[in-house]
């Protein structure tokens, strides 16, 4: 039994087998080899492993999705054994004395290009297949296999780090917990774990990676940040007891379902939920959230390999709006860039990505992408109670440009006799110090503000939210942050706008009283925190002197 300690980023506990996260995009380099025979032997072994995997996947697909859909894996098996393909690879290994991975990658490119240039659409489609089987063979040579995809067992995913795009592409049904050697608690991967109600630990360090093996038993305790490898019986028993106590606590909170978010002296607020996908709606409803305060729409883009079309987006937004019936649904427009990268955007490498072309800056620089999203949003607006929110605002002129684009999109819809709702609320995120400081100018232009404390902390305290080494300087309770929220709340109300908080700080119940006294109207938190925050609200009495240090002394 070995214990590692990191930082728990979502309080829950899981016990189960480990699955080490395998990156599929293995980097292939050209290496000169002494002995091509050895490379040919490696190639033969990898091909055999690839064929075994494909046959297993074929059998599984046959059972689950029927013969017609399973057939593609039969085609893949034939392609692995194709004579022309194999001769080309072998010729390259023998003729140029290069490593097998490189020969497979180059051959894949050549064949894919050849297929893509053919007239016949069936043959064109084979380009993707030849890349797919080649990646599989290369992965087998690099020790990256996906054999565990055949199992339905839930596992603890262990990785050095996970990018948001990798986290979203995991099969959620199979994930018991996320555990990483690196990472920071305000990263989007940590946020996703919270949204998915999955225990997560980050920052376990390099040593942890050296000790783990696929299939090892482990406990991930997201409360304490402890990761216990190969636990003994006694530790497993203690873990089960803790799980039981947790589920009892959760059950107690369930009693708050259907109750109001009201303080002891009668002040009411809204408690909404944050989501990253339409698949989180079940958790939102289960936890009795009053609405959705933040739908991070960029995950829709991250889940795809190309820009989601207007129709694709409409389908998702409609589903979320309809599922929430009359309840408010605030969809945030695309916030891509910085740590959230999708290859097809082809964003240039930046020295300081968090200060670069991200979020609204990207949308205003590529208005065609923004227009498609706005059109899908307005078209979806007839299916529920929609609010649209814009991220990373820093100036009045940006907001003017956005509002003008909204008007143009609505005018286009009207011209084409396409329906949209007139009562769509428009709001901005307050997540830069600039936005908070000029909130008196911004408030008259919108219906609401929502404070993004994750970025507001990053930009106010000059602390990269992705950097685990400076977490102790990223004090989310810093007086500067609280003052900026306070200023924004005052200005919002002065101009008839409402204000919520949708950053992770909204779920920090040690600040709930502070937020209520500032006049915050809405708190939007991960679905699993809704009832915990309701519980906190219901125990506060605003008619009594403040118990909060900041409010008692600073304001
Ligand atoms: C925030 O910055 O607080 C926020 C809610 O947005 P995100 O975490 O997606 O950047
Ligand atoms: Mg943000």
XYZ file of N, CA, C and O in Angstrom, residues 59-245:
748
model
N -16.445 -7.795 -32.620
C -17.394 -8.674 -31.923
C -18.307 -7.858 -31.011
O -19.509 -8.089 -30.947
N -17.721 -6.892 -30.310
C -18.498 -6.057 -29.385
C -19.531 -5.229 -30.166
O -20.699 -5.139 -29.810
N -19.067 -4.643 -31.288
C -19.952 -3.807 -32.098
C -21.084 -4.638 -32.694
O -22.233 -4.191 -32.767
N -20.728 -5.873 -33.073
C -21.736 -6.764 -33.653
C -22.898 -6.965 -32.685
O -24.071 -6.893 -33.046
N -22.517 -7.173 -31.415
C -23.537 -7.398 -30.381
C -24.321 -6.126 -30.099
O -25.521 -6.133 -29.930
N -23.604 -4.996 -30.042
C -24.236 -3.763 -29.556
C -24.905 -2.931 -30.636
O -25.915 -2.271 -30.387
N -24.309 -2.897 -31.836
C -24.873 -1.992 -32.845
C -25.230 -2.670 -34.164
O -25.604 -2.008 -35.130
N -25.085 -3.996 -34.194
C -25.519 -4.734 -35.378
C -24.463 -4.825 -36.463
O -23.480 -4.087 -36.471
N -24.732 -5.755 -37.411
C -23.732 -6.090 -38.413
C -23.354 -4.913 -39.321
O -22.169 -4.676 -39.604
N -24.369 -4.157 -39.759
C -24.094 -3.074 -40.714
C -23.090 -2.082 -40.130
O -22.159 -1.637 -40.802
N -23.272 -1.747 -38.854
C -22.369 -0.771 -38.236
C -21.024 -1.370 -37.853
O -20.027 -0.670 -37.761
N -21.031 -2.697 -37.626
C -19.785 -3.350 -37.206
C -18.845 -3.580 -38.384
O -17.645 -3.765 -38.205
N -19.430 -3.549 -39.582
C -18.672 -3.905 -40.781
C -17.387 -3.096 -40.974
O -16.390 -3.606 -41.472
N -17.406 -1.858 -40.525
C -16.244 -0.992 -40.722
C -14.986 -1.598 -40.090
O -13.882 -1.470 -40.609
N -15.182 -2.319 -38.974
C -14.007 -2.899 -38.309
C -13.465 -4.097 -39.091
O -12.288 -4.403 -39.048
N -14.373 -4.738 -39.837
C -13.936 -5.822 -40.720
C -13.079 -5.222 -41.847
O -12.031 -5.743 -42.206
N -13.558 -4.068 -42.355
C -12.792 -3.380 -43.421
C -11.420 -2.974 -42.874
O -10.401 -3.132 -43.536
N -11.399 -2.470 -41.632
C -10.119 -2.068 -41.035
C -9.162 -3.261 -40.952
O -7.971 -3.136 -41.211
N -9.699 -4.424 -40.598
C -8.829 -5.612 -40.492
C -8.251 -5.950 -41.856
O -7.074 -6.278 -41.981
N -9.092 -5.829 -42.892
C -8.591 -6.120 -44.240
C -7.512 -5.117 -44.642
O -6.525 -5.462 -45.273
N -7.712 -3.884 -44.246
C -6.730 -2.857 -44.611
C -5.383 -3.103 -43.936
O -4.322 -2.882 -44.519
N -5.417 -3.565 -42.678
C -4.151 -3.851 -41.974
C -3.359 -4.899 -42.753
O -2.132 -4.875 -42.786
N -4.084 -5.817 -43.412
C -3.396 -6.909 -44.117
C -3.214 -6.641 -45.608
O -2.749 -7.513 -46.346
N -3.589 -5.463 -46.036
C -3.521 -5.147 -47.472
C -2.075 -5.220 -47.988
O -1.149 -4.657 -47.389
N -1.889 -5.918 -49.128
C -0.536 -6.137 -49.652
C 0.165 -4.838 -50.047
O 1.333 -4.622 -49.704
N -0.524 -3.969 -50.794
C 0.116 -2.733 -51.267
C 0.580 -1.873 -50.092
O 1.689 -1.338 -50.076
N -0.300 -1.753 -49.112
C 0.000 -0.953 -47.924
C 1.237 -1.516 -47.211
O 2.191 -0.805 -46.893
N 1.242 -2.848 -47.018
C 2.358 -3.467 -46.292
C 3.672 -3.406 -47.069
O 4.725 -3.163 -46.494
N 3.565 -3.606 -48.400
C 4.799 -3.522 -49.206
C 5.413 -2.135 -49.109
O 6.631 -1.970 -48.992
N 4.552 -1.107 -49.162
C 5.059 0.272 -49.111
C 5.800 0.527 -47.794
O 6.876 1.138 -47.775
N 5.235 0.020 -46.706
C 5.878 0.229 -45.394
C 7.223 -0.510 -45.343
O 8.260 0.047 -44.962
N 7.200 -1.774 -45.781
C 8.424 -2.594 -45.689
C 9.532 -2.044 -46.578
O 10.698 -2.014 -46.181
N 9.146 -1.587 -47.765
C 10.142 -1.004 -48.675
C 10.832 0.187 -48.030
O 12.036 0.389 -48.147
N 10.040 0.956 -47.330
C 10.608 2.155 -46.706
C 11.563 1.783 -45.562
O 12.639 2.376 -45.413
N 11.160 0.814 -44.761
C 12.030 0.392 -43.643
C 13.344 -0.166 -44.200
O 14.437 0.220 -43.766
N 13.220 -1.059 -45.189
C 14.429 -1.682 -45.766
C 15.262 -0.682 -46.559
O 16.475 -0.608 -46.403
N 14.586 0.093 -47.417
C 15.306 0.979 -48.329
C 15.932 2.184 -47.644
O 17.000 2.645 -48.025
N 15.260 2.713 -46.601
C 15.774 3.945 -45.985
C 16.308 3.738 -44.574
O 16.734 4.689 -43.921
N 16.261 2.489 -44.097
C 16.674 2.171 -42.717
C 16.051 3.147 -41.710
O 16.759 3.836 -40.967
N 14.720 3.212 -41.726
C 14.044 4.093 -40.766
C 13.197 3.258 -39.803
O 12.924 2.073 -40.077
N 12.806 3.892 -38.704
C 11.985 3.186 -37.720
C 10.599 2.874 -38.298
O 10.091 3.591 -39.171
N 9.987 1.815 -37.768
C 8.717 1.337 -38.316
C 7.598 2.362 -38.150
O 6.767 2.542 -39.048
N 7.585 3.076 -36.998
C 6.516 4.063 -36.774
C 6.514 5.094 -37.898
O 5.473 5.470 -38.432
N 7.712 5.544 -38.246
C 7.839 6.582 -39.270
C 7.356 6.046 -40.623
O 6.610 6.716 -41.347
N 7.751 4.815 -40.941
C 7.346 4.231 -42.225
C 5.824 4.097 -42.294
O 5.207 4.376 -43.329
N 5.203 3.713 -41.178
C 3.736 3.575 -41.163
C 3.083 4.953 -41.333
O 2.149 5.117 -42.128
N 3.625 5.953 -40.613
C 3.015 7.291 -40.669
C 3.107 7.879 -42.084
O 2.118 8.430 -42.597
N 4.272 7.723 -42.726
C 4.435 8.292 -44.072
C 3.541 7.547 -45.068
O 2.863 8.154 -45.904
N 3.520 6.221 -44.946
C 2.676 5.435 -45.850
C 1.202 5.827 -45.666
O 0.447 5.945 -46.639
N 0.817 6.034 -44.406
C -0.574 6.431 -44.138
C -0.888 7.744 -44.857
O -1.932 7.874 -45.508
N 0.023 8.709 -44.755
C -0.201 9.997 -45.421
C -0.334 9.820 -46.931
O -1.251 10.364 -47.552
N 0.587 9.020 -47.513
C 0.555 8.821 -48.966
C -0.744 8.168 -49.413
O -1.397 8.612 -50.358
N -1.122 7.090 -48.722
C -2.346 6.376 -49.112
C -3.574 7.264 -48.892
O -4.502 7.261 -49.694
N -3.572 8.007 -47.763
C -4.736 8.865 -47.469
C -4.904 9.910 -48.567
O -6.017 10.177 -49.032
N -3.790 10.486 -48.987
C -3.868 11.492 -50.061
C -4.370 10.876 -51.356
O -5.182 11.455 -52.067
N -3.880 9.663 -51.606
C -4.293 8.977 -52.834
C -5.816 8.720 -52.803
O -6.530 9.041 -53.752
N -6.299 8.204 -51.679
C -7.743 7.940 -51.565
C -8.537 9.240 -51.692
O -9.551 9.308 -52.373
N -8.046 10.279 -51.006
C -8.800 11.548 -50.980
C -8.933 12.144 -52.382
O -9.910 12.843 -52.673
N -7.959 11.854 -53.257
C -8.022 12.477 -54.587
C -8.860 11.653 -55.578
O -9.023 12.031 -56.728
N -9.398 10.519 -55.132
C -10.202 9.688 -56.054
C -11.588 10.290 -56.267
O -12.112 11.002 -55.413
N -12.189 9.962 -57.388
C -13.510 10.490 -57.744
C -14.607 9.886 -56.864
O -15.490 10.573 -56.374
N -14.462 8.580 -56.694
C -15.498 7.810 -56.009
C -15.584 8.187 -54.511
O -14.575 8.142 -53.802
N -16.785 8.547 -54.032
C -16.890 9.032 -52.662
C -16.606 7.907 -51.645
O -16.120 8.155 -50.544
N -16.937 6.655 -52.053
C -16.643 5.534 -51.157
C -15.128 5.442 -50.930
O -14.656 5.289 -49.801
N -14.370 5.567 -52.024
C -12.914 5.475 -51.904
C -12.356 6.684 -51.144
O -11.418 6.551 -50.354
N -12.959 7.854 -51.362
C -12.492 9.053 -50.631
C -12.585 8.827 -49.117
O -11.706 9.215 -48.356
N -13.676 8.174 -48.731
C -13.884 7.944 -47.295
C -12.832 7.015 -46.698
O -12.638 6.970 -45.483
N -12.151 6.242 -47.540
C -11.122 5.317 -47.043
C -9.886 6.066 -46.517
O -9.058 5.506 -45.825
N -9.759 7.368 -46.875
C -8.605 8.151 -46.403
C -8.577 8.170 -44.873
O -7.537 7.935 -44.253
N -9.745 8.408 -44.280
C -9.806 8.450 -42.810
C -9.496 7.070 -42.233
O -8.851 6.946 -41.183
N -9.950 6.020 -42.940
C -9.728 4.665 -42.428
C -8.253 4.285 -42.414
O -7.777 3.664 -41.472
N -7.552 4.664 -43.488
C -6.145 4.275 -43.530
C -5.363 5.017 -42.447
O -4.451 4.480 -41.822
N -5.754 6.242 -42.162
C -5.110 6.972 -41.056
C -5.427 6.289 -39.724
O -4.581 6.141 -38.852
N -6.682 5.903 -39.597
C -7.133 5.278 -38.358
C -6.360 3.983 -38.067
O -5.818 3.794 -36.972
N -6.275 3.112 -39.075
C -5.574 1.836 -38.802
C -4.076 2.089 -38.582
O -3.437 1.431 -37.770
N -3.534 3.083 -39.268
C -2.102 3.363 -39.101
C -1.845 3.896 -37.697
O -0.872 3.496 -37.043
N -2.725 4.778 -37.215
C -2.569 5.280 -35.843
C -2.639 4.137 -34.843
O -1.924 4.115 -33.843
N -3.521 3.191 -35.141
C -3.664 2.041 -34.230
C -2.371 1.219 -34.206
O -1.890 0.814 -33.145
N -1.806 1.000 -35.371
C -0.561 0.204 -35.434
C 0.560 0.962 -34.703
O 1.305 0.382 -33.915
N 0.636 2.281 -34.954
C 1.683 3.082 -34.291
C 1.478 3.056 -32.778
O 2.413 2.902 -32.002
N 0.219 3.183 -32.364
C -0.069 3.154 -30.922
C 0.370 1.819 -30.329
O 0.917 1.759 -29.231
N 0.138 0.736 -31.047
C 0.545 -0.584 -30.545
C 2.065 -0.658 -30.409
O 2.574 -1.265 -29.469
N 2.768 -0.025 -31.349
C 4.233 -0.057 -31.261
C 4.738 0.779 -30.100
O 5.783 0.507 -29.539
N 3.951 1.825 -29.748
C 4.407 2.710 -28.677
C 3.858 2.278 -27.334
O 3.919 3.026 -26.372
N 3.237 1.109 -27.307
C 2.709 0.620 -26.037
C 1.393 1.270 -25.677
O 0.883 1.124 -24.581
N 0.817 2.049 -26.605
C -0.487 2.660 -26.337
C -1.550 1.804 -26.985
O -1.611 1.758 -28.216
N -2.317 1.134 -26.207
C -3.372 0.316 -26.792
C -4.692 0.761 -26.218
O -4.743 1.385 -25.171
N -5.765 0.464 -26.900
C -7.062 0.839 -26.336
C -7.865 -0.402 -25.997
O -9.064 -0.403 -26.045
N -7.133 -1.473 -25.604
C -7.849 -2.721 -25.357
C -8.896 -2.584 -24.252
O -9.903 -3.251 -24.272
N -8.651 -1.636 -23.312
C -9.593 -1.543 -22.202
C -10.930 -0.936 -22.598
O -11.864 -0.983 -21.847
N -10.995 -0.337 -23.829
C -12.276 0.216 -24.246
C -13.322 -0.895 -24.377
O -14.500 -0.631 -24.385
N -12.849 -2.126 -24.471
C -13.794 -3.217 -24.619
C -14.476 -3.545 -23.290
O -15.517 -4.165 -23.261
N -13.874 -3.099 -22.190
C -14.456 -3.428 -20.894
C -15.428 -2.337 -20.460
O -15.259 -1.177 -20.791
N -16.446 -2.733 -19.699
C -17.419 -1.746 -19.239
C -17.135 -1.329 -17.805
O -17.842 -0.521 -17.233
N -16.097 -1.911 -17.212
C -15.809 -1.647 -15.812
C -15.434 -0.183 -15.608
O -14.714 0.405 -16.410
N -15.954 0.413 -14.524
C -15.603 1.809 -14.241
C -14.198 1.871 -13.661
O -13.832 1.013 -12.856
N -13.437 2.864 -14.049
C -12.039 2.914 -13.629
C -11.634 4.306 -13.130
O -12.299 5.299 -13.422
N -10.539 4.323 -12.375
C -9.943 5.593 -11.960
C -8.951 5.989 -13.049
O -7.982 5.270 -13.296
N -9.199 7.083 -13.720
C -8.316 7.511 -14.813
C -7.103 8.232 -14.215
O -7.261 9.230 -13.493
N -5.911 7.714 -14.510
C -4.679 8.331 -14.009
C -3.912 8.906 -15.198
O -3.773 8.240 -16.227
N -3.411 10.129 -15.042
C -2.693 10.752 -16.161
C -1.653 11.709 -15.622
O -1.691 12.083 -14.440
N -0.701 12.107 -16.500
C 0.227 13.160 -16.071
C -0.569 14.447 -15.925
O -0.504 15.137 -14.940
N -1.365 14.732 -16.923
C -2.280 15.871 -16.886
C -3.332 15.601 -17.952
O -3.110 14.767 -18.830
N -4.447 16.269 -17.897
C -5.463 16.090 -18.928
C -5.850 17.450 -19.472
O -6.094 18.380 -18.700
N -5.911 17.558 -20.790
C -6.401 18.805 -21.388
C -7.925 18.746 -21.386
O -8.495 17.650 -21.400
N -8.601 19.894 -21.372
C -10.065 19.848 -21.401
C -10.600 19.012 -22.563
O -11.563 18.266 -22.421
N -9.932 19.115 -23.739
C -10.433 18.355 -24.900
C -10.291 16.850 -24.650
O -11.100 16.057 -25.121
N -9.272 16.449 -23.886
C -9.110 15.021 -23.589
C -10.156 14.578 -22.577
O -10.718 13.497 -22.681
N -10.419 15.452 -21.605
C -11.403 15.093 -20.573
C -12.779 14.898 -21.205
O -13.465 13.933 -20.898
N -13.150 15.792 -22.118
C -14.491 15.648 -22.702
C -14.607 14.430 -23.599
O -15.698 13.899 -23.784
N -13.468 13.977 -24.138
C -13.597 12.839 -25.047
C -13.598 11.491 -24.315
O -13.789 10.455 -24.926
N -13.414 11.505 -23.002
C -13.458 10.244 -22.253
C -14.901 9.744 -22.143
O -15.834 10.548 -22.107
N -15.037 8.439 -22.097
C -16.364 7.867 -21.927
C -16.771 8.033 -20.455
O -16.314 7.300 -19.585
N -17.642 9.027 -20.185
C -17.981 9.389 -18.809
C -18.572 8.220 -18.021
O -18.451 8.147 -16.810
N -19.241 7.335 -18.746
C -19.882 6.207 -18.068
C -18.848 5.295 -17.410
O -19.178 4.494 -16.566
N -17.622 5.411 -17.851
C -16.600 4.495 -17.344
C -15.658 5.148 -16.338
O -14.709 4.524 -15.885
N -15.880 6.428 -16.014
C -14.909 7.118 -15.168
C -15.379 7.153 -13.709
O -16.445 7.681 -13.398
N -14.548 6.586 -12.818
C -14.842 6.637 -11.377
C -14.243 7.889 -10.766
O -14.793 8.490 -9.855
N -13.044 8.263 -11.250
C -12.335 9.424 -10.700
C -11.253 9.866 -11.679
O -10.816 9.063 -12.518
N -10.850 11.133 -11.557
C -9.696 11.636 -12.303
C -8.563 11.862 -11.319
O -8.774 12.498 -10.278
N -7.380 11.389 -11.652
C -6.240 11.588 -10.770
C -5.056 11.987 -11.642
O -4.728 11.270 -12.591
N -4.432 13.122 -11.363
C -3.329 13.542 -12.238
C -2.084 13.928 -11.429
O -2.171 14.340 -10.274
N -0.932 13.785 -12.099
C 0.333 14.135 -11.450
C 0.489 15.647 -11.380
O 1.081 16.181 -10.447
N -0.030 16.335 -12.404
C 0.099 17.794 -12.449
C -1.289 18.426 -12.448
O -2.249 17.788 -12.097
N -1.370 19.672 -12.906
C -2.681 20.322 -13.011
C -2.931 21.270 -11.868
O -2.246 21.226 -10.841
N -3.906 22.168 -12.065
C -4.221 23.119 -11.000
C -5.726 23.112 -10.740
O -6.513 22.725 -11.598
N -6.102 23.518 -9.531
C -7.489 23.301 -9.111
C -8.494 24.193 -9.824
O -9.684 23.927 -9.784
N -8.014 25.255 -10.465
C -8.957 26.095 -11.199
C -8.956 25.796 -12.686
O -9.536 26.527 -13.473
N -8.257 24.729 -13.068
C -8.194 24.389 -14.481
C -9.566 23.880 -14.929
O -10.394 23.470 -14.110
N -9.782 23.901 -16.220
C -11.086 23.462 -16.715
C -11.305 21.969 -16.527
O -12.439 21.511 -16.460
N -10.212 21.217 -16.416
C -10.368 19.788 -16.181
C -10.939 19.558 -14.780
O -11.844 18.743 -14.588
N -10.429 20.327 -13.815
C -10.954 20.214 -12.454
C -12.432 20.632 -12.437
O -13.272 19.991 -11.793
N -12.737 21.682 -13.184
C -14.125 22.166 -13.234
C -15.045 21.104 -13.843
O -16.150 20.846 -13.350
N -14.533 20.446 -14.889
C -15.339 19.389 -15.529
C -15.627 18.264 -14.552
O -16.733 17.739 -14.502
N -14.601 17.896 -13.761
C -14.792 16.821 -12.783
C -15.905 17.213 -11.812
O -16.768 16.400 -11.478
N -15.889 18.461 -11.385
C -16.937 18.921 -10.457
C -18.300 18.838 -11.135
O -19.274 18.384 -10.556
N -18.378 19.305 -12.384
C -19.661 19.271 -13.100
C -20.171 17.844 -13.250
O -21.362 17.598 -13.317
N -19.227 16.906 -13.344
C -19.624 15.511 -13.546
C -19.797 14.769 -12.222
O -20.073 13.567 -12.223
N -19.607 15.476 -11.094
C -19.730 14.847 -9.768
C -18.761 13.695 -9.596
O -19.104 12.635 -9.070
N -17.561 13.868 -10.090
C -16.585 12.778 -10.040
C -15.432 13.192 -9.144
O -14.910 14.307 -9.275
N -14.994 12.319 -8.202
C -13.854 12.697 -7.368
C -12.640 12.993 -8.234
O -12.411 12.309 -9.232
N -11.907 14.005 -7.852
C -10.740 14.353 -8.659
C -9.620 14.821 -7.752
O -9.851 15.541 -6.775
N -8.415 14.373 -8.090
C -7.228 14.815 -7.350
C -6.196 15.253 -8.375
O -5.994 14.586 -9.397
N -5.550 16.379 -8.091
C -4.500 16.837 -9.003
C -3.188 16.970 -8.232
O -3.183 16.935 -6.994
N -2.104 17.129 -8.964
C -0.811 17.448 -8.352
C -0.226 16.353 -7.479
O 0.371 16.630 -6.438
N -0.386 15.080 -7.884
C 0.179 13.989 -7.078
C 1.681 13.826 -7.288
O 2.341 13.094 -6.563
N 2.202 14.487 -8.282
C 3.655 14.443 -8.503
C 4.100 13.287 -9.380
O 3.355 12.321 -9.597
N 5.330 13.389 -9.857
C 5.888 12.419 -10.810
C 5.986 11.010 -10.226
O 5.777 10.022 -10.927
N 6.322 10.913 -8.925
C 6.557 9.600 -8.315
C 5.326 8.717 -8.471
O 5.433 7.503 -8.701
N 4.176 9.318 -8.383
C 2.916 8.583 -8.506
C 2.834 7.862 -9.856
O 2.447 6.703 -9.956
N 3.302 8.551 -10.907
C 3.246 7.956 -12.252
C 4.138 6.731 -12.363
O 3.832 5.783 -13.083
N 5.241 6.744 -11.622
C 6.179 5.617 -11.699
C 5.630 4.368 -11.009
O 5.993 3.259 -11.349
N 4.754 4.543 -10.031
C 4.292 3.393 -9.242
C 3.041 2.718 -9.793
O 2.771 1.568 -9.485
N 2.276 3.442 -10.574
C 0.969 2.876 -10.967
C 1.066 1.963 -12.195
O 1.917 2.159 -13.056
N 0.151 0.993 -12.231
C 0.043 0.104 -13.383
C -1.434 -0.083 -13.686
O -2.263 -0.070 -12.768
N -1.726 -0.304 -14.954
C -3.118 -0.586 -15.327
C -3.648 -1.749 -14.509
O -2.949 -2.761 -14.351
N -4.854 -1.606 -14.003
C -5.491 -2.714 -13.296
C -5.213 -2.742 -11.805
O -5.873 -3.468 -11.072
N -4.234 -1.931 -11.316
C -3.988 -1.875 -9.866
C -5.238 -1.340 -9.163
O -5.950 -0.498 -9.702
N -5.412 -1.794 -7.944
C -6.544 -1.288 -7.155
C -6.099 0.019 -6.471
O -4.933 0.153 -6.074
N -7.008 0.974 -6.350
C -6.641 2.232 -5.679
C -7.870 2.902 -5.089
O -9.010 2.585 -5.439
N -7.592 3.847 -4.172
C -8.656 4.691 -3.615
C -8.309 6.129 -3.950
O -7.161 6.556 -3.769
N -9.283 6.889 -4.479
C -9.068 8.319 -4.734
C -10.000 9.086 -3.814
O -11.223 8.970 -3.923
N -9.410 9.806 -2.866
C -10.219 10.560 -1.909
C -10.156 12.050 -2.257
O -9.189 12.742 -1.935
N -11.172 12.517 -2.929
C -11.215 13.913 -3.386
C -11.396 14.899 -2.237
O -11.230 16.095 -2.414
N -11.745 14.409 -1.021
C -11.874 15.310 0.139
C -10.494 15.688 0.667
O -10.214 16.842 0.937
N -9.669 14.641 0.832
C -8.369 14.887 1.459
C -7.253 15.038 0.430
O -6.144 15.448 0.770
N -7.520 14.676 -0.815
C -6.478 14.722 -1.845
C -5.575 13.509 -1.775
O -4.526 13.459 -2.405
N -6.006 12.483 -1.017
C -5.162 11.299 -0.869
C -5.470 10.253 -1.945
O -6.646 10.000 -2.261
N -4.405 9.690 -2.475
C -4.536 8.606 -3.446
C -3.813 7.406 -2.853
O -2.608 7.484 -2.571
N -4.541 6.326 -2.625
C -3.933 5.163 -1.961
C -3.851 4.022 -2.961
O -4.877 3.515 -3.443
N -2.620 3.652 -3.260
C -2.388 2.590 -4.243
C -2.334 1.246 -3.519
O -1.720 1.139 -2.454
N -2.992 0.238 -4.097
C -3.060 -1.115 -3.519
C -3.436 -1.066 -2.035
O -2.659 -1.493 -1.171
N -4.610 -0.539 -1.709
C -4.990 -0.428 -0.297
C -5.197 -1.803 0.340
O -5.606 -2.743 -0.349
N -4.898 -1.903 1.648
C -5.155 -3.178 2.325
C -6.642 -3.234 2.711
O -7.375 -2.253 2.561
N -7.043 -4.391 3.218
C -8.462 -4.619 3.519
C -9.033 -3.574 4.470
O -10.136 -3.069 4.288
N -8.221 -3.269 5.492
C -8.677 -2.319 6.519
C -8.940 -0.930 5.905
O -9.950 -0.283 6.187
N -8.017 -0.499 5.019
C -8.171 0.821 4.391
C -9.385 0.832 3.465
O -10.140 1.807 3.400
N -9.565 -0.302 2.755
C -10.738 -0.381 1.873
C -12.033 -0.293 2.684
O -12.996 0.357 2.274
N -12.003 -0.931 3.863
C -13.191 -0.918 4.716
C -13.479 0.518 5.180
O -14.619 0.996 5.135
N -12.398 1.216 5.566
C -12.568 2.610 6.012
C -13.112 3.471 4.873
O -13.948 4.356 5.079
N -12.642 3.170 3.668
C -13.108 3.922 2.502
C -14.606 3.694 2.301
O -15.368 4.634 2.065
N -15.016 2.434 2.424
C -16.448 2.140 2.228
C -17.293 2.838 3.280
O -18.388 3.340 2.994
N -16.742 2.907 4.505
C -17.493 3.593 5.574
C -17.632 5.084 5.237
O -18.681 5.684 5.427
N -16.553 5.647 4.716
C -16.578 7.066 4.365
C -17.593 7.310 3.232
O -18.352 8.281 3.262
N -17.594 6.380 2.260
C -18.558 6.510 1.157
C -19.989 6.469 1.684
O -20.842 7.240 1.270
N -20.190 5.558 2.647
C -21.521 5.420 3.238
C -21.928 6.707 3.957
O -23.038 7.222 3.765
N -20.986 7.244 4.767
C -21.285 8.479 5.512
C -21.591 9.608 4.534
O -22.509 10.410 4.763
